[in-house]
PDB file of C-alpha atoms in Angstrom:
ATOM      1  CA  UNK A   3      68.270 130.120 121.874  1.00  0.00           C
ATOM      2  CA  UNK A   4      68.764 133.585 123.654  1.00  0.00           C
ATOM      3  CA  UNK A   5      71.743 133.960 125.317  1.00  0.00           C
ATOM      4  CA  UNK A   6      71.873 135.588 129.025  1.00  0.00           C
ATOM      5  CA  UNK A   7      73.857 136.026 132.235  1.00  0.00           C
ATOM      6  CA  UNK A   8      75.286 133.506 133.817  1.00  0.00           C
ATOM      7  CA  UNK A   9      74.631 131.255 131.098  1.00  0.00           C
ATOM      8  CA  UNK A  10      77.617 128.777 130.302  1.00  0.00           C
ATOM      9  CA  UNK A  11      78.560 128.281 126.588  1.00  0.00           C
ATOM     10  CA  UNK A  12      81.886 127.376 124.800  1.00  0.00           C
ATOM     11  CA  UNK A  13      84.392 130.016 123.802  1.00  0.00           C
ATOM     12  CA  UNK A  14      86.685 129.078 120.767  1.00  0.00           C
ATOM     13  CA  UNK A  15      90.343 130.244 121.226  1.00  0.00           C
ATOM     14  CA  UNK A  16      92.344 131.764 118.213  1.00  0.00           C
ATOM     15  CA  UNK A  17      95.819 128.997 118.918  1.00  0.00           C
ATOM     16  CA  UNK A  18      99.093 130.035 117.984  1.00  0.00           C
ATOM     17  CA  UNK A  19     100.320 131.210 114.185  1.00  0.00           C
ATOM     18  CA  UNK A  20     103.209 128.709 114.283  1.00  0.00           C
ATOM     19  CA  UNK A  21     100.669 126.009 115.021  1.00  0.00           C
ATOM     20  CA  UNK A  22     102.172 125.224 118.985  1.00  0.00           C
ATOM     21  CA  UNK A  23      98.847 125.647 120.278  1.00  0.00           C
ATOM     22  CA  UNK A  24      95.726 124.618 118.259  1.00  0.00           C
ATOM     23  CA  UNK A  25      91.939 126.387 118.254  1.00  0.00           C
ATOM     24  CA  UNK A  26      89.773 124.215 120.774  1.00  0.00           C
ATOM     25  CA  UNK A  27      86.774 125.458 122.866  1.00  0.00           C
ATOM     26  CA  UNK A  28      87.259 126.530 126.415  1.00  0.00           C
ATOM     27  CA  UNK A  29      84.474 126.866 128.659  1.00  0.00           C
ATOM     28  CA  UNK A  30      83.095 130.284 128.985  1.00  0.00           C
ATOM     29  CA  UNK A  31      80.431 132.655 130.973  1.00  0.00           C
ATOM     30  CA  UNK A  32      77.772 134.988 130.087  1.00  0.00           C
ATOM     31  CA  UNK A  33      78.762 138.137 131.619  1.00  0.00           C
ATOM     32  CA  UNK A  34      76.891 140.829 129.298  1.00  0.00           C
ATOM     33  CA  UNK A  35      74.753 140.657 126.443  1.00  0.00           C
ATOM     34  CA  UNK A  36      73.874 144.237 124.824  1.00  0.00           C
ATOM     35  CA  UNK A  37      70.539 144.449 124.034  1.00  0.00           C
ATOM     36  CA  UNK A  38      71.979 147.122 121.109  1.00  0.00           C
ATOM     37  CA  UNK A  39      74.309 146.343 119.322  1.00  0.00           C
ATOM     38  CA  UNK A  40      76.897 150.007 118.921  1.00  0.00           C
ATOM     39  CA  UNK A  41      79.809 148.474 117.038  1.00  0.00           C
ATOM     40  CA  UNK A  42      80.212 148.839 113.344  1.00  0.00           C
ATOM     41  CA  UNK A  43      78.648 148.219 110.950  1.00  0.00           C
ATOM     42  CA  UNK A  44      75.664 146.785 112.966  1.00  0.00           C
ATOM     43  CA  UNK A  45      75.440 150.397 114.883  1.00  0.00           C
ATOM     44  CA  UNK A  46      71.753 150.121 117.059  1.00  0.00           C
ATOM     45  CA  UNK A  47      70.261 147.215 115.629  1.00  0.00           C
ATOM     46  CA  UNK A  48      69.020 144.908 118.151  1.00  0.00           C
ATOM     47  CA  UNK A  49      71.317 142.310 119.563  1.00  0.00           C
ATOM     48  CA  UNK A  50      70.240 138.973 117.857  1.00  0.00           C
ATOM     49  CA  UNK A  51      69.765 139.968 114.224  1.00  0.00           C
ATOM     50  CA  UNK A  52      69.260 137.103 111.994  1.00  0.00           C
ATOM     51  CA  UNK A  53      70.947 134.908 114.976  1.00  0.00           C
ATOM     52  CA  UNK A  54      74.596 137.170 115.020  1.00  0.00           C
ATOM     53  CA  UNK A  55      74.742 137.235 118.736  1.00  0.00           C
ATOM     54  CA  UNK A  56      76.847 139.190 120.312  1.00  0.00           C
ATOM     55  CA  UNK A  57      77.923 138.634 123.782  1.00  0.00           C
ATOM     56  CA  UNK A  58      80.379 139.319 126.734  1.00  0.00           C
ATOM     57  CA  UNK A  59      82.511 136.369 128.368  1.00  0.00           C
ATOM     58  CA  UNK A  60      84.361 135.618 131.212  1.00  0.00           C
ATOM     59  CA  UNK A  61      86.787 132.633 129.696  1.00  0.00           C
ATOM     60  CA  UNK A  62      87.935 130.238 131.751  1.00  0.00           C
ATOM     61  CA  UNK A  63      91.516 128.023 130.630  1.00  0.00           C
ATOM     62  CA  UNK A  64      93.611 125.737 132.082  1.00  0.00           C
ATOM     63  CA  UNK A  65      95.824 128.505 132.964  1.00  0.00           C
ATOM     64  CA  UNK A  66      93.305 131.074 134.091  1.00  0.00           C
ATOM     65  CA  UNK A  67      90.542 133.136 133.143  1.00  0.00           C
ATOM     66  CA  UNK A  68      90.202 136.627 131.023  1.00  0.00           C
ATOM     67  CA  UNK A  69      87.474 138.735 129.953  1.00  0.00           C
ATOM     68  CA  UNK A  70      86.643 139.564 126.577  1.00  0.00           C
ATOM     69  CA  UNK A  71      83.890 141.863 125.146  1.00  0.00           C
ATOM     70  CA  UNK A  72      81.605 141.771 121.888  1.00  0.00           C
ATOM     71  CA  UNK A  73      82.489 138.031 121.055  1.00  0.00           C
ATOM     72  CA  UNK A  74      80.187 136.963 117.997  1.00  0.00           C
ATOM     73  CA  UNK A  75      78.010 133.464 117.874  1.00  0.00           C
ATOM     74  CA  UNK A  76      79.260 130.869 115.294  1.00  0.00           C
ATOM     75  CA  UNK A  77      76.523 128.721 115.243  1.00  0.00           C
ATOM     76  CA  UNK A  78      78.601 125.970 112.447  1.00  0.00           C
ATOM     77  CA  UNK A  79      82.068 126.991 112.038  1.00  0.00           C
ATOM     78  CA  UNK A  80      83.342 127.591 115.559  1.00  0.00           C
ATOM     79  CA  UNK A  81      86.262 129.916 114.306  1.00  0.00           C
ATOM     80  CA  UNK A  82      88.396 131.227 116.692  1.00  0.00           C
ATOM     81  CA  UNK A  83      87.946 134.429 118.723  1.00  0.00           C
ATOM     82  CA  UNK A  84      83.791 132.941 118.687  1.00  0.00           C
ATOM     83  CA  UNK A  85      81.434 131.751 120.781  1.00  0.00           C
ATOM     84  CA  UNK A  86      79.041 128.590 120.733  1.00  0.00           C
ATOM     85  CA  UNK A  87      76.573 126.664 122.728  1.00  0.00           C
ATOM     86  CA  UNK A  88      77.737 122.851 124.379  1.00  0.00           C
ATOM     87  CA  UNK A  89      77.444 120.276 122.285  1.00  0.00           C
ATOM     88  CA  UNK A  90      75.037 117.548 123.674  1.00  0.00           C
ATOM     89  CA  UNK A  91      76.966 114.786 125.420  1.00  0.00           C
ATOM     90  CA  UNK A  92      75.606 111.038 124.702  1.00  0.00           C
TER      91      UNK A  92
END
């Protein structure tokens, strides 16, 4: 699937080194998605290549919300600092 605007997906937060707060997915918003991509080493290749998309969110937490730019898709691993679509509820 192609990402866009307004779109809601799942943004996977890094947690804490010392282990206080664990990596879980938060829900996030579509805000931008570059149709270029201008940050190394994928400098002007089309957003999308080979599925690596690259998008902008507006994260939303218990806590609050922040912004963050250029977040990459993990379509399997869901690392931290990534992005992903909802998983299907039964």
């Amino acid at each position: 699937m192609t990402p866009s605007v307004g779109r809601t997906v799942h943004y996977v937060s890094y947690g804490t080194p010392g282990r206080e707060y664990t990596s879980e997915c938060r829900v996030a918003i579509v805000t931008a998605v570059p149709k270029y991509l201008t940050a190394e080493p994928m400098d002007g290749c089309p957003n999308g290549t080979d599925g690596e998309w690259i998008a902008s969110l507006a994260v939303l937490t218990p806590t609050g919300l922040f912004f963050n730019e250029d977040v990459p898709f993990s379509e399997d691993d869901h690392e931290g600092g990534t992005w992903h679509w909802p998983e299907r509820a039964d």
